[in-house]
C-alpha positions as a printed Julia matrix, in Angstrom:
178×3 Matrix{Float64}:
   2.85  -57.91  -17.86
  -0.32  -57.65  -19.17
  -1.2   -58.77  -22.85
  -4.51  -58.74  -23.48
  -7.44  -57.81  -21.19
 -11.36  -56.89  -20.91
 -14.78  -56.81  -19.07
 -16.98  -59.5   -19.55
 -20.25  -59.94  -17.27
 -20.31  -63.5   -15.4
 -23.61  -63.68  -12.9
 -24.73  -60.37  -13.34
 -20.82  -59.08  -12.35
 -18.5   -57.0   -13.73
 -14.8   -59.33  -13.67
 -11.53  -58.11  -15.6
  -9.92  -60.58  -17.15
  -6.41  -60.07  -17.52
  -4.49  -62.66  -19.89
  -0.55  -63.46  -18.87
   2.01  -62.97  -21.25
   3.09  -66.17  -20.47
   0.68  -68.2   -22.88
  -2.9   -68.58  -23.56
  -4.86  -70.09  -21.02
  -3.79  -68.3   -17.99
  -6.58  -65.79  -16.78
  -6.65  -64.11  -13.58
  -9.7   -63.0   -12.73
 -10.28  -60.12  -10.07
 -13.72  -58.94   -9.42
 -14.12  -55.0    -9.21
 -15.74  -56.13   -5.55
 -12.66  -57.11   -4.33
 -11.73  -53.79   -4.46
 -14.73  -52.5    -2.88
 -16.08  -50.81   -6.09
 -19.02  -53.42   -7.0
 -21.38  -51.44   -4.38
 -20.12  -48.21   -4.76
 -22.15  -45.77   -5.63
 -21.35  -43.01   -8.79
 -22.67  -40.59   -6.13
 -19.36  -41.62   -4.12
 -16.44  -42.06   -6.89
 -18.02  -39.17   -8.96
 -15.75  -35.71   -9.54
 -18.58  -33.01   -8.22
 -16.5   -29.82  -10.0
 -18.21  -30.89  -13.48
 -19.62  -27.81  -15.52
 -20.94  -27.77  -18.82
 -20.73  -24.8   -21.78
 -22.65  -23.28  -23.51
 -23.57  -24.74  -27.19
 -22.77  -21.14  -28.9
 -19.08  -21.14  -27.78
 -16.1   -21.15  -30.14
 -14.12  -24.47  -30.32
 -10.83  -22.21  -29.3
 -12.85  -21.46  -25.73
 -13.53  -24.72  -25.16
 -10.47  -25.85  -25.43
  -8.57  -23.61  -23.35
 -11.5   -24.27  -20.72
  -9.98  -28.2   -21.04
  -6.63  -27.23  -20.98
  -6.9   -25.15  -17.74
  -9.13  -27.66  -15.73
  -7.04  -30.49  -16.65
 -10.28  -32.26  -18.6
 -10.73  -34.2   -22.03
 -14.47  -33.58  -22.54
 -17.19  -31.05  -21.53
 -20.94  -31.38  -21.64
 -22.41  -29.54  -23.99
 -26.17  -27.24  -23.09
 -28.5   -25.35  -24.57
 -31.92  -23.7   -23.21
 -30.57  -25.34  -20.13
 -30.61  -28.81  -21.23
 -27.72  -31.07  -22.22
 -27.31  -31.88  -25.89
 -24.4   -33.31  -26.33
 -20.77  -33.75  -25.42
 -17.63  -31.72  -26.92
 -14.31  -33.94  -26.12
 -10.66  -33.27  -26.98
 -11.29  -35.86  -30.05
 -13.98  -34.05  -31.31
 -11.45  -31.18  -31.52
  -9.13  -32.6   -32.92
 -10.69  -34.53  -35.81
 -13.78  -32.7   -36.63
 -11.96  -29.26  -36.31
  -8.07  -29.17  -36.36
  -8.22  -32.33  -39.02
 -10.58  -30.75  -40.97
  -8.98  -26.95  -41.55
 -11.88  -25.27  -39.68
 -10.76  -21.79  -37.61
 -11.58  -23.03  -33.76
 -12.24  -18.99  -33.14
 -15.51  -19.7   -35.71
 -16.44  -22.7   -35.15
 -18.82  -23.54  -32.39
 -18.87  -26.27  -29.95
 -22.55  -27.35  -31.33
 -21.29  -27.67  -34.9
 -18.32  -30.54  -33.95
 -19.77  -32.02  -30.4
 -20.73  -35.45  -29.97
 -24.61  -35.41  -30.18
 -27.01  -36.94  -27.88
 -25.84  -37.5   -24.28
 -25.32  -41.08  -22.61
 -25.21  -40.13  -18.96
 -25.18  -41.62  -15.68
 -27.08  -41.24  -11.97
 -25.75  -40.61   -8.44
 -27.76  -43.29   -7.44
 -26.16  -45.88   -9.8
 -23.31  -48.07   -8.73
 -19.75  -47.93  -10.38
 -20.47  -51.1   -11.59
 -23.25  -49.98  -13.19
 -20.56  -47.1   -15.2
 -17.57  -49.55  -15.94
 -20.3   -51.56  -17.96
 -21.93  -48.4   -19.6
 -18.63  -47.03  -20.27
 -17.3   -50.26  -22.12
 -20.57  -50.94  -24.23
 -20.63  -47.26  -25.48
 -16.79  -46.86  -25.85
 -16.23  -44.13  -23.8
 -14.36  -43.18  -21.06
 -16.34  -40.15  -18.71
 -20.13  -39.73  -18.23
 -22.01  -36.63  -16.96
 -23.94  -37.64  -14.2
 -27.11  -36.35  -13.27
 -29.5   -36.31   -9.79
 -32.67  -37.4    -9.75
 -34.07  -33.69  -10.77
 -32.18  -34.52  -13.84
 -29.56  -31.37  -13.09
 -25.95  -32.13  -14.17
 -24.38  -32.68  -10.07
 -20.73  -34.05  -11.48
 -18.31  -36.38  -14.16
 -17.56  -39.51  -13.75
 -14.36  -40.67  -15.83
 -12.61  -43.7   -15.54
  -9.81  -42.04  -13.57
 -12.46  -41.53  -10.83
 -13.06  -45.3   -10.92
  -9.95  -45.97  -10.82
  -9.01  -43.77   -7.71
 -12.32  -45.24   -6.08
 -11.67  -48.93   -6.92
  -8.25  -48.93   -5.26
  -4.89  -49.0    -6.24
  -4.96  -53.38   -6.96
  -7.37  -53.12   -9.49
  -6.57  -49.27  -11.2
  -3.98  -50.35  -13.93
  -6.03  -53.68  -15.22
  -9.27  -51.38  -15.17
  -7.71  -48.73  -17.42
  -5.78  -50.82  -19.44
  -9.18  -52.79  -20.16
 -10.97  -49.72  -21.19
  -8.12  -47.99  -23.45
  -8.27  -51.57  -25.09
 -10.69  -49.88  -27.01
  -9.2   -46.67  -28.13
  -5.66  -47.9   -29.97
């Protein structure tokens, strides 16, 4: 079983550390190359049926748009650029918590502002270490015309890191989100 676990960067590499139940002291380290995802490319581990909505549209459309593709966050745009990023959380806590009507409430008013993204040309690596210094767990990513091409969540690195390395990976990240 795993206790306790995390990324860490040793030489410019991304290792999980996973810490045995068994006691302190007993680290196995695995390197997300050994499971072929320290080259990869976002461009290859990337989900390319990403969209985005529109900043004007009621919290109650978003969130059926979520619950029908499956998805916990959506970029946000306006005058076709990005501004920000509306996620399940947002919903819950900035609209259901609060008492606001999702029908009036717009997905501008409760997104997460600002956008951290990512680029096809990137490696995964490069993600799993963005992803754990921002505390998040998806990232639009964007071609080098800077047009939104796909998502990249951490159940896309998982799939593309292989099935060894999945579980420690996710458990590392939720680490953050009790």
């Amino acid at each position: 079983m795993v206790g306790a676990s995390g990324l860490d960067q040793t030489a410019k590499r991304f290792r999980l550390t996973v810490v045995n139940n068994a006691g302190p002291g007993t680290d196995i380290l695995k390197s997300v190359n050994s499971a072929g995802g320290y080259e990869m490319k976002i461009n290859d581990a990337m989900h390319r049926q990403a969209g985005w909505t529109s900043a004007d549209i009621p919290v109650s459309e978003v969130a059926k748009i979520m619950m029908k593709s499956d998805i916990g966050a959506i970029p946000v745009g306006k005058n076709d650029k990005l501004i920000g990023m509306i996620t399940d959380r947002d919903i819950a806590l900035r609209v259901v918590a609060e008492g606001r009507v999702p029908a009036k409430t717009t997905a501008e008013e409760v997104m997460t502002k600002g956008i951290i993204f990512c680029h096809t040309n990137e490696t995964v690596e490069d993600a799993i270490h963005l992803m754990d210094q921002k505390k998040i767990r998806c990232l639009p990513v964007i071609d080098d015309k800077k047009r939104l091409v796909g998502m990249l969540s951490l159940g896309d690195v998982s799939h593309a890191v292989g099935r060894d390395l999945s579980g420690e990976l996710l458990h590392a990240a939720a680490s953050h989100h009790p």
